[in-house]
C-alpha atoms as a printed R data frame, in Angstrom:
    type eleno elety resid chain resno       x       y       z
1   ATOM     1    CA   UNK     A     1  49.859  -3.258  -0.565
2   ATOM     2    CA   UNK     A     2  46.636  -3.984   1.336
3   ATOM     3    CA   UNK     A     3  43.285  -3.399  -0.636
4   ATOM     4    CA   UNK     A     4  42.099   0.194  -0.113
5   ATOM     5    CA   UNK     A     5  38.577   0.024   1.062
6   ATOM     6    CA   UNK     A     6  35.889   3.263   0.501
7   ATOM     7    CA   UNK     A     7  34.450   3.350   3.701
8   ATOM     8    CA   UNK     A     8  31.151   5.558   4.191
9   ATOM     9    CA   UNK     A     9  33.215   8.511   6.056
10  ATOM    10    CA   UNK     A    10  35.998   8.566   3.620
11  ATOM    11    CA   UNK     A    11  33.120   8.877   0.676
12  ATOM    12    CA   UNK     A    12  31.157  11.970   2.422
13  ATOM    13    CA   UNK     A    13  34.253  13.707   3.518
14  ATOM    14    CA   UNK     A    14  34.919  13.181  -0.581
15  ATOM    15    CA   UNK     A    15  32.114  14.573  -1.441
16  ATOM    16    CA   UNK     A    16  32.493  17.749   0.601
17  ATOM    17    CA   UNK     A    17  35.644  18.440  -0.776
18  ATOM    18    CA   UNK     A    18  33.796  18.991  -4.292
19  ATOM    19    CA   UNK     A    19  32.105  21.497  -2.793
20  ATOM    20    CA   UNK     A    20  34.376  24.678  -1.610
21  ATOM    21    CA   UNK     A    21  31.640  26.400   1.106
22  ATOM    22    CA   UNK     A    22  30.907  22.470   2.446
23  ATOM    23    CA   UNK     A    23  31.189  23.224   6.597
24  ATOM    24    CA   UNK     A    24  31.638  19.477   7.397
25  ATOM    25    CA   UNK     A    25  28.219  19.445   9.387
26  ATOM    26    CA   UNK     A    26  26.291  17.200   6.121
27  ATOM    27    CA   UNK     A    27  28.893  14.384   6.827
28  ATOM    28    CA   UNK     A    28  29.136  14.557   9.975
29  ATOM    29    CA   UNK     A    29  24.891  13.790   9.540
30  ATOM    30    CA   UNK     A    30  25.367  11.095   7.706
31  ATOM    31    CA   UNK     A    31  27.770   9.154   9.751
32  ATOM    32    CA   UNK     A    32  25.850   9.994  12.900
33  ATOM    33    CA   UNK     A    33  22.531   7.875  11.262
34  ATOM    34    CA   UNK     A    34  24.963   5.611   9.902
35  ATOM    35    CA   UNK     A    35  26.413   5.378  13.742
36  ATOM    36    CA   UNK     A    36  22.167   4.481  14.573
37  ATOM    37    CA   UNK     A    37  21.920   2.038  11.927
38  ATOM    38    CA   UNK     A    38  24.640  -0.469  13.268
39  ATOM    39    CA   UNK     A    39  23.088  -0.042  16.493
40  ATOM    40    CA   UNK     A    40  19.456  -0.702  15.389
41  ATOM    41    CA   UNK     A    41  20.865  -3.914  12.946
42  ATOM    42    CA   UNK     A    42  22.715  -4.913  16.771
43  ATOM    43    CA   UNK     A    43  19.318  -4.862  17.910
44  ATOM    44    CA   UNK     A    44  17.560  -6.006  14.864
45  ATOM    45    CA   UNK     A    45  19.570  -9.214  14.576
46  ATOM    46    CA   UNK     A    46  19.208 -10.374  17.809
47  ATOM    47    CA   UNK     A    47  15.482 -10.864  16.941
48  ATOM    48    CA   UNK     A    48  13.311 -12.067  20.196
49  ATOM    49    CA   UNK     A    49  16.366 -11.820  22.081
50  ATOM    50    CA   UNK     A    50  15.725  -7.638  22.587
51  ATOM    51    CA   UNK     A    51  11.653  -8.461  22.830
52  ATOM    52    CA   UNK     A    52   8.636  -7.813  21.014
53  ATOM    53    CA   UNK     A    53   8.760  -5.964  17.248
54  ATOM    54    CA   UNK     A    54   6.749  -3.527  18.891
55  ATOM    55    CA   UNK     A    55   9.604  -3.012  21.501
56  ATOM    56    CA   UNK     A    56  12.312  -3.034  18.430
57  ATOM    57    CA   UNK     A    57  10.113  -0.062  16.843
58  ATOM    58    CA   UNK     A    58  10.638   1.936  20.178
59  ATOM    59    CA   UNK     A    59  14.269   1.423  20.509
60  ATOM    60    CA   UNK     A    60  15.056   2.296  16.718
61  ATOM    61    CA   UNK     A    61  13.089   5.205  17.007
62  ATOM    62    CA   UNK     A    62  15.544   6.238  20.027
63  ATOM    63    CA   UNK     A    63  18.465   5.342  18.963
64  ATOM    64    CA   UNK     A    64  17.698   7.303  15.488
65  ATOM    65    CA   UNK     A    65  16.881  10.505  18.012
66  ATOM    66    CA   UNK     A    66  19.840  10.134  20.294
67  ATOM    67    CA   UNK     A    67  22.366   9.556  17.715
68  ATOM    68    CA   UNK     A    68  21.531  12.544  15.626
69  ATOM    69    CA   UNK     A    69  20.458  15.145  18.427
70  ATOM    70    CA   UNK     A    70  23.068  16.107  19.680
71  ATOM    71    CA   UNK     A    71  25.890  16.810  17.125
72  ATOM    72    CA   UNK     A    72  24.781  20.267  15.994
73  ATOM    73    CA   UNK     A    73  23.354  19.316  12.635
74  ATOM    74    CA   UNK     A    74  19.842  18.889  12.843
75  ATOM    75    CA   UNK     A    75  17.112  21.888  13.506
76  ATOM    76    CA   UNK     A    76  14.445  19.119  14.277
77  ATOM    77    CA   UNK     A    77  13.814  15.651  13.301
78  ATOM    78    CA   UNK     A    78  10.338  14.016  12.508
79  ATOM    79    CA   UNK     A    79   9.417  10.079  12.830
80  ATOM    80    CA   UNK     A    80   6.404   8.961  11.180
81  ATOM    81    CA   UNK     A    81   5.954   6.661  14.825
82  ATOM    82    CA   UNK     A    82   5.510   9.970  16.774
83  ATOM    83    CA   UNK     A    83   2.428  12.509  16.200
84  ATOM    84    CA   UNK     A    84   4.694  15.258  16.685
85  ATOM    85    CA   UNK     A    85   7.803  16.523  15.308
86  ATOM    86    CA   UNK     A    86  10.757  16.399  17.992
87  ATOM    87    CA   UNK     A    87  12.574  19.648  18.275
88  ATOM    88    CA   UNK     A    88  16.251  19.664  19.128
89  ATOM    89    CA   UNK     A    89  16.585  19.932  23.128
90  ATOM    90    CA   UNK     A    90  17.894  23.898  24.073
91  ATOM    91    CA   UNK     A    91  21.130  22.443  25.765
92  ATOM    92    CA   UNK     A    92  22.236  21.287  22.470
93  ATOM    93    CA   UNK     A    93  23.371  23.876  19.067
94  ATOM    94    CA   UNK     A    94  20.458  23.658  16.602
95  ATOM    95    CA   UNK     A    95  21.807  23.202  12.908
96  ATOM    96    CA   UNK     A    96  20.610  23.728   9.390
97  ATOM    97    CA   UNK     A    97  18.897  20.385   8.579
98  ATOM    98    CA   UNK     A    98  15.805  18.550   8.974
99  ATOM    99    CA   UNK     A    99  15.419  14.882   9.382
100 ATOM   100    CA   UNK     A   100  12.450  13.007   8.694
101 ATOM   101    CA   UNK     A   101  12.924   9.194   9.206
102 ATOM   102    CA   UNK     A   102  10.708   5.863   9.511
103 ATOM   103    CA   UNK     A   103  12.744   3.747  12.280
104 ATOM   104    CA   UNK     A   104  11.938   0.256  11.611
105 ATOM   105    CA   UNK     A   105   9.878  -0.479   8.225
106 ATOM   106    CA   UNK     A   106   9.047  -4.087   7.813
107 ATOM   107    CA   UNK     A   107   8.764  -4.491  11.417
108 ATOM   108    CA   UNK     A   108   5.463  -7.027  11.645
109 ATOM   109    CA   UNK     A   109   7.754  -9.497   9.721
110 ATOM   110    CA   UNK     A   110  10.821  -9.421  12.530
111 ATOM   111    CA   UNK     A   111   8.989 -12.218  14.225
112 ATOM   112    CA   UNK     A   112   9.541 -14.908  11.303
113 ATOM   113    CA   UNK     A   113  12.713 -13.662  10.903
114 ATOM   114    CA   UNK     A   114  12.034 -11.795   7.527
115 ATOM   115    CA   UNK     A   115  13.892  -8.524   6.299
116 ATOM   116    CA   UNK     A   116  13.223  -4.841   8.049
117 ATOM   117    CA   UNK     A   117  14.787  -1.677   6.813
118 ATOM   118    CA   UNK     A   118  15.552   2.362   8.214
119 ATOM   119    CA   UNK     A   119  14.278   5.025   5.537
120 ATOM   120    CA   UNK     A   120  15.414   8.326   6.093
121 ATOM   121    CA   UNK     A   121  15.318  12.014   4.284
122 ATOM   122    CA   UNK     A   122  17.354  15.148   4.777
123 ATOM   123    CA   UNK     A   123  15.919  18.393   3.840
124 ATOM   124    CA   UNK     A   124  17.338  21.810   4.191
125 ATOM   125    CA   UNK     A   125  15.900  23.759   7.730
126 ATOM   126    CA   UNK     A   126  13.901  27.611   5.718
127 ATOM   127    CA   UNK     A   127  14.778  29.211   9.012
128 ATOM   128    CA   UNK     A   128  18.449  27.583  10.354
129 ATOM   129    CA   UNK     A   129  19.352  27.954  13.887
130 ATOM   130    CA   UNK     A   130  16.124  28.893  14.896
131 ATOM   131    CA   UNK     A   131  13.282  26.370  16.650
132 ATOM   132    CA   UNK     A   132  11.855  24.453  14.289
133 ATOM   133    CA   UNK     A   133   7.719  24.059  13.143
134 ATOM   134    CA   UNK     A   134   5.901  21.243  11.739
135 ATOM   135    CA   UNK     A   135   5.463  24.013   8.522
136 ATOM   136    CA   UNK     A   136   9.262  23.451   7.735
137 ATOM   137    CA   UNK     A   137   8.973  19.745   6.940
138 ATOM   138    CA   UNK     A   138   6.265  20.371   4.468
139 ATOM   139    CA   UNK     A   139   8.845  20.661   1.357
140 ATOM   140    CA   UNK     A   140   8.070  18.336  -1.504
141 ATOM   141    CA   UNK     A   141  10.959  15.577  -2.465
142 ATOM   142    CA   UNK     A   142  12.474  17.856  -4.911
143 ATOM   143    CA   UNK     A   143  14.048  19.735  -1.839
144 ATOM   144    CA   UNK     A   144  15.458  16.491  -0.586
145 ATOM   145    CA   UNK     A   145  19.142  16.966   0.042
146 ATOM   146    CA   UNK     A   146  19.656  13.472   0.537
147 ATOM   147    CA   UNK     A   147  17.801   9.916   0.844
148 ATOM   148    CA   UNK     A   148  18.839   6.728   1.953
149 ATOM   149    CA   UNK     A   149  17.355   3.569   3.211
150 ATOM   150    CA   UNK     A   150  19.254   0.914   5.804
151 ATOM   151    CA   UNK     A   151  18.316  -3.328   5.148
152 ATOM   152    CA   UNK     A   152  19.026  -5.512   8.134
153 ATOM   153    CA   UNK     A   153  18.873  -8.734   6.341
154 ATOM   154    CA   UNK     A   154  21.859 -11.217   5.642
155 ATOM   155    CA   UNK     A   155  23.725  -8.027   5.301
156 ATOM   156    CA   UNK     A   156  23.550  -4.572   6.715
157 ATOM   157    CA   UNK     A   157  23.507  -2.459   3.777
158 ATOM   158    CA   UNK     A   158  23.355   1.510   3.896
159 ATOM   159    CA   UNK     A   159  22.221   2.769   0.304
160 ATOM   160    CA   UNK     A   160  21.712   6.911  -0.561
161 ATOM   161    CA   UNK     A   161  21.752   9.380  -2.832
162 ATOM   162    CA   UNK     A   162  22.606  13.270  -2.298
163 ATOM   163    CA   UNK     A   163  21.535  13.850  -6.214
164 ATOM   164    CA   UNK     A   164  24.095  12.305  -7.713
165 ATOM   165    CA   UNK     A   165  23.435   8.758  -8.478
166 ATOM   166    CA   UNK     A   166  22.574   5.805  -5.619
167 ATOM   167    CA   UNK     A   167  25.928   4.007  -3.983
168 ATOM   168    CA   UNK     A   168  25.208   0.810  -1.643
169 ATOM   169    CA   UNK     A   169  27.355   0.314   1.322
170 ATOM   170    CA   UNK     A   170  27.656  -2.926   3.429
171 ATOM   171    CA   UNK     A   171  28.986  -2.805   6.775
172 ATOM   172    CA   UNK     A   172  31.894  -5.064   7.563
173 ATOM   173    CA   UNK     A   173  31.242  -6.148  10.984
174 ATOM   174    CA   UNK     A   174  35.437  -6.988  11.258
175 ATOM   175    CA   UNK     A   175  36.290  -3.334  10.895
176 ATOM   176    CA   UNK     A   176  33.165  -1.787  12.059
177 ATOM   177    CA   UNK     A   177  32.698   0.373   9.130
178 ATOM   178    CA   UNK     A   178  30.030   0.595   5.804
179 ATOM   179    CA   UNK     A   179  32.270  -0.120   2.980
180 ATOM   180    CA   UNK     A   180  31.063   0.448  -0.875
181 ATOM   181    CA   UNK     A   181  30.338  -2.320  -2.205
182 ATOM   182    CA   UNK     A   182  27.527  -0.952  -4.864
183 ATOM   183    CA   UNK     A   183  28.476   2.034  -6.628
184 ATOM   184    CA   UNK     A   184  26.438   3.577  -8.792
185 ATOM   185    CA   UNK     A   185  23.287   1.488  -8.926
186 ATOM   186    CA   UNK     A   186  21.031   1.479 -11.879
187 ATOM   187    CA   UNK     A   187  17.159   0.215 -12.308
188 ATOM   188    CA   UNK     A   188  17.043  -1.615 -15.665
189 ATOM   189    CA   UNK     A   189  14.745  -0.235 -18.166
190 ATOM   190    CA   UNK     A   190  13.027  -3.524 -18.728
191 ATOM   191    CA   UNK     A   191  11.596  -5.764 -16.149
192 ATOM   192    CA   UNK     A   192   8.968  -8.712 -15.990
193 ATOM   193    CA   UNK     A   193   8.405  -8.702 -12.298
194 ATOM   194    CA   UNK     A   194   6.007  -6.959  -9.999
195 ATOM   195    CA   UNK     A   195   4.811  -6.208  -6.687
196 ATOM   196    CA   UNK     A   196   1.504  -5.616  -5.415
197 ATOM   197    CA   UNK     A   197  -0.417  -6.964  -2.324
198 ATOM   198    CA   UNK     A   198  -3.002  -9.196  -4.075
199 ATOM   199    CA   UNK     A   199  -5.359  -9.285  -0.626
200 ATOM   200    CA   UNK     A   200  -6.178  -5.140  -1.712
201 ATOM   201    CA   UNK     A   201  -7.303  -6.044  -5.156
202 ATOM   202    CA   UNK     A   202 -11.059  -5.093  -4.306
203 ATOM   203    CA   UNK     A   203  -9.534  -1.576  -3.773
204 ATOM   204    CA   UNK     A   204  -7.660  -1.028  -7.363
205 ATOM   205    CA   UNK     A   205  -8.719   1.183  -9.557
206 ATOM   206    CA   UNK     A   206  -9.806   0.056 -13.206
207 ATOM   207    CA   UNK     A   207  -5.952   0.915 -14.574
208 ATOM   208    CA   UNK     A   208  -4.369  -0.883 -11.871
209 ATOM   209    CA   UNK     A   209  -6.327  -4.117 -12.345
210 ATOM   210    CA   UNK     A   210  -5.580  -3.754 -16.025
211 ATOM   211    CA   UNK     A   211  -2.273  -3.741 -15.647
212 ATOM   212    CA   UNK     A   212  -2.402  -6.815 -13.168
213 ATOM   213    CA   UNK     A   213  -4.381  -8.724 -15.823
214 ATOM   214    CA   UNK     A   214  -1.399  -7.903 -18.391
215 ATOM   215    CA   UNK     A   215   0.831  -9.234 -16.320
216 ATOM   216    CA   UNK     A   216  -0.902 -12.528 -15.638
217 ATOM   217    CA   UNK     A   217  -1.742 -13.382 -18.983
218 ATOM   218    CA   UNK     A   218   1.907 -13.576 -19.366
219 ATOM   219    CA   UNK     A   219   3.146 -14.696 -22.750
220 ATOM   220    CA   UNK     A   220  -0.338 -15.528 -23.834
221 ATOM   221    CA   UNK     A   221  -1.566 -12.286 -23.304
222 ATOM   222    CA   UNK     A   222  -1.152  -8.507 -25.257
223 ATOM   223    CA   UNK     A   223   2.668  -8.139 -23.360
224 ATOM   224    CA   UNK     A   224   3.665 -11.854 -24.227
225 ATOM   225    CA   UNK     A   225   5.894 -12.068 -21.538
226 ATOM   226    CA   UNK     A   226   5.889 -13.910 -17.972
227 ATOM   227    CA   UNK     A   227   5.882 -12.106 -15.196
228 ATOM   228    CA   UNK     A   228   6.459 -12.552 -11.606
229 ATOM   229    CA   UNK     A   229   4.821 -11.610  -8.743
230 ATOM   230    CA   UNK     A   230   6.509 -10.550  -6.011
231 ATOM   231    CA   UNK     A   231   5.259  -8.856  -2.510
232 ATOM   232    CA   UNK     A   232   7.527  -8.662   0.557
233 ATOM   233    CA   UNK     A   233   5.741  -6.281   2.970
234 ATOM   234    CA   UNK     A   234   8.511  -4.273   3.277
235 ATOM   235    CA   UNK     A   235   9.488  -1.367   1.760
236 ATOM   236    CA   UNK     A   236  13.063  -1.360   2.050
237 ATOM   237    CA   UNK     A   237  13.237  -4.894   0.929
238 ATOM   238    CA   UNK     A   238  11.087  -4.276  -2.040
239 ATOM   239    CA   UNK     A   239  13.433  -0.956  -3.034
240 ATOM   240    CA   UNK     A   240  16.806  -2.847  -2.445
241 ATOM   241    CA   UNK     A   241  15.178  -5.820  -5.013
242 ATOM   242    CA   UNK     A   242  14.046  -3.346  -7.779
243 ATOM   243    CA   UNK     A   243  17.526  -1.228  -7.531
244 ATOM   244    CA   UNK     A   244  19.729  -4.341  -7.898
245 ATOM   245    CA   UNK     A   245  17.380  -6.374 -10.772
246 ATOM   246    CA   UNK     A   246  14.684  -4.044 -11.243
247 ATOM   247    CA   UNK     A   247  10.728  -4.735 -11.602
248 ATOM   248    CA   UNK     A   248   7.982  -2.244 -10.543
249 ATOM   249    CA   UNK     A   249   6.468  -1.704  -7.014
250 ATOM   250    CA   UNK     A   250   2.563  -0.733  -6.676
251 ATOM   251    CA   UNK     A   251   0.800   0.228  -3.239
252 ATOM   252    CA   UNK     A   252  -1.942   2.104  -5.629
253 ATOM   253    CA   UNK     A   253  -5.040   4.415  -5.020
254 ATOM   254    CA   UNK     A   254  -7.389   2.827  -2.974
255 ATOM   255    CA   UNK     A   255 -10.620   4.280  -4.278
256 ATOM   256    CA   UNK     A   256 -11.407   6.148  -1.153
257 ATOM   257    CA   UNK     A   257 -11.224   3.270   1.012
258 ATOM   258    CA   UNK     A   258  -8.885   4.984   3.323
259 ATOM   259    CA   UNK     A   259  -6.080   2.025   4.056
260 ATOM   260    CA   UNK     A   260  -4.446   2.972   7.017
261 ATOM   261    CA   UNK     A   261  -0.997   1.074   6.037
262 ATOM   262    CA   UNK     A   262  -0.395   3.365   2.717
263 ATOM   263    CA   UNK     A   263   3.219   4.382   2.815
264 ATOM   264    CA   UNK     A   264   4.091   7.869   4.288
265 ATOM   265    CA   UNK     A   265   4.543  11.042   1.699
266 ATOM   266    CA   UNK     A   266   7.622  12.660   3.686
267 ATOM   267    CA   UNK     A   267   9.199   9.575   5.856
268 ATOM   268    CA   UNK     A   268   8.917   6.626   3.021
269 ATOM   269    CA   UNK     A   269   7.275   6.967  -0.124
270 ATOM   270    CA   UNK     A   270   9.690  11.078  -0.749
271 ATOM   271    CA   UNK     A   271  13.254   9.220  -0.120
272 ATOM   272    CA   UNK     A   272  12.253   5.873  -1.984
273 ATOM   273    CA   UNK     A   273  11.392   8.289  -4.777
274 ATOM   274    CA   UNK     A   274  14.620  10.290  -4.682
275 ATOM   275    CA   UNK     A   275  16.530   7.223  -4.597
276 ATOM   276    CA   UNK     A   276  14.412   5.118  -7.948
277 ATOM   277    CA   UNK     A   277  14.988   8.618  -9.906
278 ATOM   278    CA   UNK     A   278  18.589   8.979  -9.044
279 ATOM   279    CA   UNK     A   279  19.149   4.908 -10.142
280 ATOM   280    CA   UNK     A   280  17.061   5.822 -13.690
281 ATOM   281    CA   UNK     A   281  13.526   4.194 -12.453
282 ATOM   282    CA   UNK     A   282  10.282   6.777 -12.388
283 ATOM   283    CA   UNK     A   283   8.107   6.864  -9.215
284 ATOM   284    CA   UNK     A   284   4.646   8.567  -9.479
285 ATOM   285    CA   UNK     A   285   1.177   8.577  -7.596
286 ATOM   286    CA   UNK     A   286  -0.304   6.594 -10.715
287 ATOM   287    CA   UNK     A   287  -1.587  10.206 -12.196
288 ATOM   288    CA   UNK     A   288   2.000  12.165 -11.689
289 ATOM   289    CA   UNK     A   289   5.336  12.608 -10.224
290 ATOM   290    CA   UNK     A   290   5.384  11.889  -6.813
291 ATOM   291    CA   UNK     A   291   8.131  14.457  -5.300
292 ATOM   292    CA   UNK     A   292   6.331  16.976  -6.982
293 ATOM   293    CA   UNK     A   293   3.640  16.274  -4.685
294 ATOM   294    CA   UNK     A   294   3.478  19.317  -1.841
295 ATOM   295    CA   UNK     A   295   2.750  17.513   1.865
296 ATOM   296    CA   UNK     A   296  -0.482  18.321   3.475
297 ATOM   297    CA   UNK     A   297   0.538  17.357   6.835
298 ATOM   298    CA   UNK     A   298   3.393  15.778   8.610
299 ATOM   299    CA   UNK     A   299   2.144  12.123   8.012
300 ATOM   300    CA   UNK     A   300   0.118  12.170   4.994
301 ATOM   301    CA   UNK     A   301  -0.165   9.070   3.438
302 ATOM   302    CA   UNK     A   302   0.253   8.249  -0.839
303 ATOM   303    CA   UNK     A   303  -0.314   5.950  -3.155
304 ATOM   304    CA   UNK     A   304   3.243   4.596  -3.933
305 ATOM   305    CA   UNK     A   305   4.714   3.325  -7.694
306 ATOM   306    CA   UNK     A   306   7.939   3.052  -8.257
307 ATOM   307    CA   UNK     A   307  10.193   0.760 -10.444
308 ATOM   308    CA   UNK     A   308  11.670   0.697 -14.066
309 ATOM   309    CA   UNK     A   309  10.695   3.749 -16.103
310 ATOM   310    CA   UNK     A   310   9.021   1.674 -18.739
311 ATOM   311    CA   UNK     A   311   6.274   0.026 -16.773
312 ATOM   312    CA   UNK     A   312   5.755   3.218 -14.293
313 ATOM   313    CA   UNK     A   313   4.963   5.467 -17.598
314 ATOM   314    CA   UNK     A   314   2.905   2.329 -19.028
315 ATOM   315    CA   UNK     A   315   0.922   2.391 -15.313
316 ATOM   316    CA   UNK     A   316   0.523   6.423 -15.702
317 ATOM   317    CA   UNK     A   317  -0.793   6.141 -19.147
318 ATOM   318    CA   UNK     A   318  -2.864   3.648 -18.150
319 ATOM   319    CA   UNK     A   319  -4.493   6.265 -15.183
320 ATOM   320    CA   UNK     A   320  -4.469   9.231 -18.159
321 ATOM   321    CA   UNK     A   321  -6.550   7.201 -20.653
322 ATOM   322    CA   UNK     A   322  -9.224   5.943 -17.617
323 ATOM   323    CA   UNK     A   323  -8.347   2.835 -18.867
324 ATOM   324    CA   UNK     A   324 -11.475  -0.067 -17.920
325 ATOM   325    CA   UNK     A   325 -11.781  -3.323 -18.186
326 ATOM   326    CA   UNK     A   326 -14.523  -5.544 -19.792
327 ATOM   327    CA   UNK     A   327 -17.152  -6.477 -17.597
328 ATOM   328    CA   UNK     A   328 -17.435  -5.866 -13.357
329 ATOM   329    CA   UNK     A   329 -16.171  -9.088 -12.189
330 ATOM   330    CA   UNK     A   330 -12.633  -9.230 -12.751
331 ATOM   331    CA   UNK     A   331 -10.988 -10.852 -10.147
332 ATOM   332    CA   UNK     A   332  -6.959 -12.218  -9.906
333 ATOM   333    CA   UNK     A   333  -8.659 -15.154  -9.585
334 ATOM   334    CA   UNK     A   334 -11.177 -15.628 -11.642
335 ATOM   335    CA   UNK     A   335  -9.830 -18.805 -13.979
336 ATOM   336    CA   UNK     A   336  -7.313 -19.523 -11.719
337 ATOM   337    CA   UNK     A   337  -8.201 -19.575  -8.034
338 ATOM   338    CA   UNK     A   338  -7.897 -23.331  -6.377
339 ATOM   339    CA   UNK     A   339 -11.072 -22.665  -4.745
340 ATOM   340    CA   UNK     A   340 -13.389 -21.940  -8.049
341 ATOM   341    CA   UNK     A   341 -14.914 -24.787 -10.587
């Protein structure tokens, strides 16, 4: 007998069937973005064949809109690329579901032929059927009914959660189809690898730059272990690592500085979050859980860490206890830059 694959529209229409009132419209969401995805990885890996990144960022935030419009499920849908939320047309049936989606994360990197990623969050519509407001997006990421993320890299992959664990899918280009190929995916509790953008260190806070020090002392130092640093500038990428070998992510507080490329509460930093607690990881603000976290407005922006519970609460503690560091001057660099003597 042939092997039995799980394909992505077997698995939702599974998961409906657990639940007895389920009207069909979640999965037929989810395989409607799925349906986007493979057309923005089509796009995606024909690189500087469709254009510019800046073009690619145009058409996956189209094809993410046209593909979920129309089906009936959706009451509105909000990209963090557009100021304003985009409310279901009147010739089409509104449904009870919001969508809130960043179309092409990673998208500066396209051009040297590095990783980009989808993220994407489903929350329940307050008022169903009727037009939508910018008020009804502003749920914090407990209300999430489901998160997911897509990476175009070597392979498409399709990874979510709808609260009950995180399952990878890989699409199979001969049959068309996502396929499970990562059930039930779990951050490791222990990690010595981490991820920071060394060119904001003159932002970090005093616990952040602690922490950094730690690390880089390695086994000589109060953790006596080596770490690794890692920084991909892309979100997806940097989730997909940390779910499949784990390690901790930080895009901290920038002391009031303002950076305009902070992740976005409800579009990015909300799903990444549901997905790290569903795999056993933590993600916080550095002072709290982040899905606690009520939005502000449509694209407010966070400070982001996420990653293997032991070294998030060690970061929080870290904030809690104001934790400084001896002297003014520390730098990343300070004993080991090339350029010093």
């Amino acid at each position: 007998m042939p092997e039995v694959h799980t394909t992505l529209t077997r698995y939702t229409i599974e998961q409906e069937h657990r639940h007895h009132d389920s009207t069909g419209d979640f999965s037929g969401l989810l395989n409607a973005i799925s349906t986007a995805v493979k057309i923005i990885a089509n796009h995606v890996n024909k690189g500087a064949l469709v254009g510019a990144p800046k073009n690619l960022d145009v058409i996956s935030n189209d094809v993410m809109i046209g593909e979920t419009e129309w089906a009936g499920h959706l009451a509105a849908v909000a990209s963090g690329r557009t100021p304003e939320i985009h409310r279901i047309p009147p010739s089409y049936r509104r449904g009870k579901y919001l969508l809130v989606f960043e179309p092409l994360d990673g998208s500066g990197g396209i051009d040297v032929d590095m990783a980009a990623g989808t993220i994407f969050s489903i929350l329940r519509s307050p008022r169903p059927g009727e037009p939508a407001e910018t008020a009804d997006f502003l749920q914090p990421g407990t209300e999430q009914v489901c998160a997911g993320f897509a990476l175009y890299g070597p392979a498409t992959m399709l990874v979510l959660t709808t609260g009950d664990g995180v399952d990878g899918f890989t699409l199979d280009r001969d049959i068309g189809a996502f396929v499970l190929t990562h059930p039930g995916m779990r951050i490791p509790g222990h990690t010595n690898e981490f991820a920071i953008n060394a060119s904001h260190e003159r932002f970090w806070e005093p616990p952040v730059k602690r922490y950094v020090a730690e690390c880089l002392a390695g086994r000589s130092g109060s953790r006596e272990v080596d770490f690794t640093m890692r920084w991909v500038a892309c979100l997806v990428a940097e989730t997909f690592r940390i779910l499949t070998r784990g390690g901790v992510f930080l895009d901290p507080a920038d002391g009031g500085a303002g950076r305009p490329d902070r992740p976005r509460l409800l579009s990015a930093a909300n799903p990444v979050a549901f997905l790290v607690e569903q795999a056993g990881g933590l993600a916080s603000t550095g002072r709290g859980r982040l899905m606690d976290r009520v939005p502000g407005s449509l694209h407010e922006q966070v400070p982001l860490i996420f990653g293997s519970r032991q070294e998030v609460a060690r970061i929080e503690r870290y904030h809690r206890d104001g934790a400084e560091l001896p002297g003014d001057d520390f730098s990343l660099f300070n004993t080991r830059s090339l350029f010093r003597t």
